[in-house]
Amino acid sequence: MNNFFITTPIYYVNDKPHIGHAYTTIACDIISRFKKLDGENVFFLTGTDEHGQKVEKAAIKSSTNPQDFVNKMSLNFEKLIPFLGCQINDFIRTTEKRHIKATQYLWNQLKDNNQIYLSNYEGWYSVRDEAFYTESELTKNGDQLIATSGAPVEWVKEESYFFKLSHWQDKLINFYEKNPEAILPKSRYNEVLSFIKGGLKDLSISRTTFNWGVPVPNDHKHVMYVWIDALCNYITALGYPNFEKKKYKDFWPGTHIVGKDILRFHAVYWPAFLMAADLPPPKRIFAHGWWTNEGKKISKSIGNVINPYEIIKQYGLDQIRYFLFREVPFGNDGDFSKDSIAQRVNADLSNNYGNLIQRVAIFIVKNCNSKVIKHSKINEEDEKLINFFELKFKEYKNQMQAFQIDRALKSIFELLSETNSYVDKQAPWSLKKTDFERMNNVLFLICNIIIKCSIMLNPIIPESTNKALKIFNIDPLTINFTNFSNMINNDIIITNPKPIFPRIN
Ligand code: MSP
């Protein structure tokens, strides 16, 4: 059995979760559910990033001590996971003992390997991004200098430990040239490679002007830079520094899904830290795009932040999961608009998929005593549809393996449209009067395809497809892709067909 480790970024707890956080978590859930159906042994990790100046400032603003503040805020993220229909294996918090121990161990490894030195940092820092910037990356907005992300920067001058990032430039280039799929999509791979080729400077990795961080071993005047602490979460959760732990052995290196804004940390700093500590770099990093709201950048100051609880209560969980991953190619930016949600849900889920299930299931209940007899007699028309199914299933699997979720969904819906046309053309309601056996055979093929499409859709819309499968008397706990071609080996009994996707007005 293949092992597969997938992670979300760990979320800053300075504020409540919004649609951007929900998006990354659902993406990982979709991929992890797909991998499980495909027979892989999956470990899905998420959690919260609780140190650093940004979180400390938020705690001070709410007049709470930082530990109480992060305890409370982290719960908002933990509780959101089941609400999003996500099934995780571990939730890590960077203020946990296991993590502080792992981070200090990693630091000591870097120190022992002569990768860290003490000097002075003088330059620009953005607390909002928790990132250092060079002068050339800044623009002026009135009197305030701002980074490309739009975040304000401030001048920082303090003693700091540095990581010898510059030493890793050639090794990183070499690694990525040998592993062209280690960063996806391709455009992001090119972007990272050209950034590295542009030259890497040593990285400041400790701060002395605040306390809310992991103490640097043997020099408690310094706390670690929040990103070295945060990135380490991915191996802490696997039991690092205990390499003998089964989890570490089975699951490292893993796959990270991140937003485009934090790609550099994951694709440059993180593999360099790992290699410098004699550990293998991540297997794959996928950078997704950003959502806007009705054409506008999402921001607290505009007041257009999308609350995942509200939007899911309004439209339904699977409706939102489907919309987020069908509307926009995974990797591109997307616009969240209420009109587009309604259009997508009505056209695809209600009309195409939902209506196919309804018309077929109700017909079988009314005309066949709720039962379709298993058979293997097929004609040319059936064979055409079966071949089309085989083709789309193959496309779907390749697309899901490449994280092209929107394209995989498109393949399924092409198949569903074709199946709807087949129903119209074969017209079981006419066959009922002329050739009952042929009618049965047509229905058996249609039910087969509905069941298989439901399984293919299961990683994206699990709750609804489980309902659909139950209508066809298939136990959702038994589904997978490994016995896919000979799965439906019995008569099909229809139970309780109720509409699954009400139309949105
Ligand atoms: N704590 C760091 C990650 C450390 S990982 C070792 C962090 N946290 S975050 O809470 O600010 O952001 C988490 C994720 O949310 C990022 O991947 C970011 O891209 C994503 N999003 C935040 N706003 C978003 C949108 N408007 N749209 C899509 N994703 C967005 O960064």
PDB file of C-alpha atoms and ligand atoms in Angstrom, residues 8-12 14 18-21 23-24 49 54 77 227 230-234 257-262 266 288-292 298, ligand 1:
ATOM      1  CA  THR A   8      -2.630  22.344   4.867  1.00  0.00           C
ATOM      2  CA  PRO A   9      -0.638  25.368   5.988  1.00  0.00           C
ATOM      3  CA  ILE A  10      -1.121  25.850   9.708  1.00  0.00           C
ATOM      4  CA  TYR A  11      -3.375  28.847  10.182  1.00  0.00           C
ATOM      5  CA  TYR A  12      -2.500  32.016  12.077  1.00  0.00           C
ATOM      6  CA  ASN A  14      -4.749  36.212  15.071  1.00  0.00           C
ATOM      7  CA  HIS A  18     -12.498  32.683   6.598  1.00  0.00           C
ATOM      8  CA  ILE A  19     -13.185  31.200   3.190  1.00  0.00           C
ATOM      9  CA  GLY A  20      -9.470  31.164   2.254  1.00  0.00           C
ATOM     10  CA  HIS A  21      -8.709  28.827   5.166  1.00  0.00           C
ATOM     11  CA  TYR A  23     -10.579  26.424   0.729  1.00  0.00           C
ATOM     12  CA  THR A  24      -7.145  24.965   1.499  1.00  0.00           C
ATOM     13  CA  ASP A  49       0.349  28.629  13.813  1.00  0.00           C
ATOM     14  CA  LYS A  54       1.227  39.110  14.595  1.00  0.00           C
ATOM     15  CA  PHE A  77     -10.122  26.427  13.489  1.00  0.00           C
ATOM     16  CA  TRP A 227       8.412  30.578   9.960  1.00  0.00           C
ATOM     17  CA  ALA A 230       5.808  26.965  11.758  1.00  0.00           C
ATOM     18  CA  LEU A 231       7.327  24.894   8.940  1.00  0.00           C
ATOM     19  CA  CYS A 232       8.680  22.371  11.401  1.00  0.00           C
ATOM     20  CA  ASN A 233       5.076  21.404  12.297  1.00  0.00           C
ATOM     21  CA  TYR A 234       4.972  19.091   9.292  1.00  0.00           C
ATOM     22  CA  ILE A 257      -0.961  22.416  -0.344  1.00  0.00           C
ATOM     23  CA  VAL A 258      -0.457  26.164   0.173  1.00  0.00           C
ATOM     24  CA  GLY A 259      -1.710  29.499  -1.092  1.00  0.00           C
ATOM     25  CA  LYS A 260       0.450  31.282  -3.678  1.00  0.00           C
ATOM     26  CA  ASP A 261       1.377  33.944  -1.097  1.00  0.00           C
ATOM     27  CA  ILE A 262       3.312  31.468   1.023  1.00  0.00           C
ATOM     28  CA  HIS A 266       7.562  26.298   1.458  1.00  0.00           C
ATOM     29  CA  HIS A 288      -3.382  27.494  -5.205  1.00  0.00           C
ATOM     30  CA  GLY A 289      -4.758  30.924  -6.093  1.00  0.00           C
ATOM     31  CA  TRP A 290      -6.702  33.483  -4.110  1.00  0.00           C
ATOM     32  CA  TRP A 291     -10.433  34.173  -3.933  1.00  0.00           C
ATOM     33  CA  THR A 292     -11.970  37.578  -4.403  1.00  0.00           C
ATOM     34  CA  ILE A 298     -11.237  40.118   0.419  1.00  0.00           C
TER      35      ILE A 298
HETATM   36  N1  MSP B   1       0.639  30.625   9.259  1.00  0.00           N
HETATM   37  C1  MSP B   1       0.980  30.762   7.882  1.00  0.00           C
HETATM   38  C2  MSP B   1       1.245  29.415   7.268  1.00  0.00           C
HETATM   39  C3  MSP B   1       2.311  28.594   7.921  1.00  0.00           C
HETATM   40  S1  MSP B   1       2.484  27.034   7.198  1.00  0.00           S
HETATM   41  C4  MSP B   1       3.851  26.384   7.848  1.00  0.00           C
HETATM   42  C5  MSP B   1      -0.167  31.451   7.142  1.00  0.00           C
HETATM   43  N2  MSP B   1      -1.358  31.411   7.724  1.00  0.00           N
HETATM   44  S2  MSP B   1      -2.664  32.162   7.175  1.00  0.00           S
HETATM   45  O1  MSP B   1      -3.698  31.847   8.120  1.00  0.00           O
HETATM   46  O2  MSP B   1      -2.394  33.533   6.983  1.00  0.00           O
HETATM   47  O3  MSP B   1      -3.000  31.644   5.756  1.00  0.00           O
HETATM   48  C6  MSP B   1      -3.277  30.313   5.526  1.00  0.00           C
HETATM   49  C7  MSP B   1      -3.696  30.025   4.109  1.00  0.00           C
HETATM   50  O4  MSP B   1      -4.889  30.711   3.755  1.00  0.00           O
HETATM   51  C8  MSP B   1      -2.652  30.411   3.079  1.00  0.00           C
HETATM   52  O5  MSP B   1      -2.396  29.280   2.248  1.00  0.00           O
HETATM   53  C9  MSP B   1      -3.324  31.500   2.279  1.00  0.00           C
HETATM   54  O6  MSP B   1      -2.940  31.466   0.941  1.00  0.00           O
HETATM   55  C10 MSP B   1      -4.772  31.135   2.423  1.00  0.00           C
HETATM   56  N3  MSP B   1      -5.651  32.264   2.119  1.00  0.00           N
HETATM   57  C11 MSP B   1      -5.822  33.407   2.838  1.00  0.00           C
HETATM   58  N4  MSP B   1      -6.684  34.225   2.157  1.00  0.00           N
HETATM   59  C12 MSP B   1      -7.067  33.632   0.992  1.00  0.00           C
HETATM   60  C13 MSP B   1      -7.982  33.932  -0.028  1.00  0.00           C
HETATM   61  N5  MSP B   1      -8.640  35.081  -0.093  1.00  0.00           N
HETATM   62  N6  MSP B   1      -8.163  32.986  -0.994  1.00  0.00           N
HETATM   63  C14 MSP B   1      -7.557  31.749  -0.952  1.00  0.00           C
HETATM   64  N7  MSP B   1      -6.711  31.440   0.011  1.00  0.00           N
HETATM   65  C15 MSP B   1      -6.328  32.398   0.909  1.00  0.00           C
HETATM   66  O7  MSP B   1       0.066  31.970   6.078  1.00  0.00           O
END
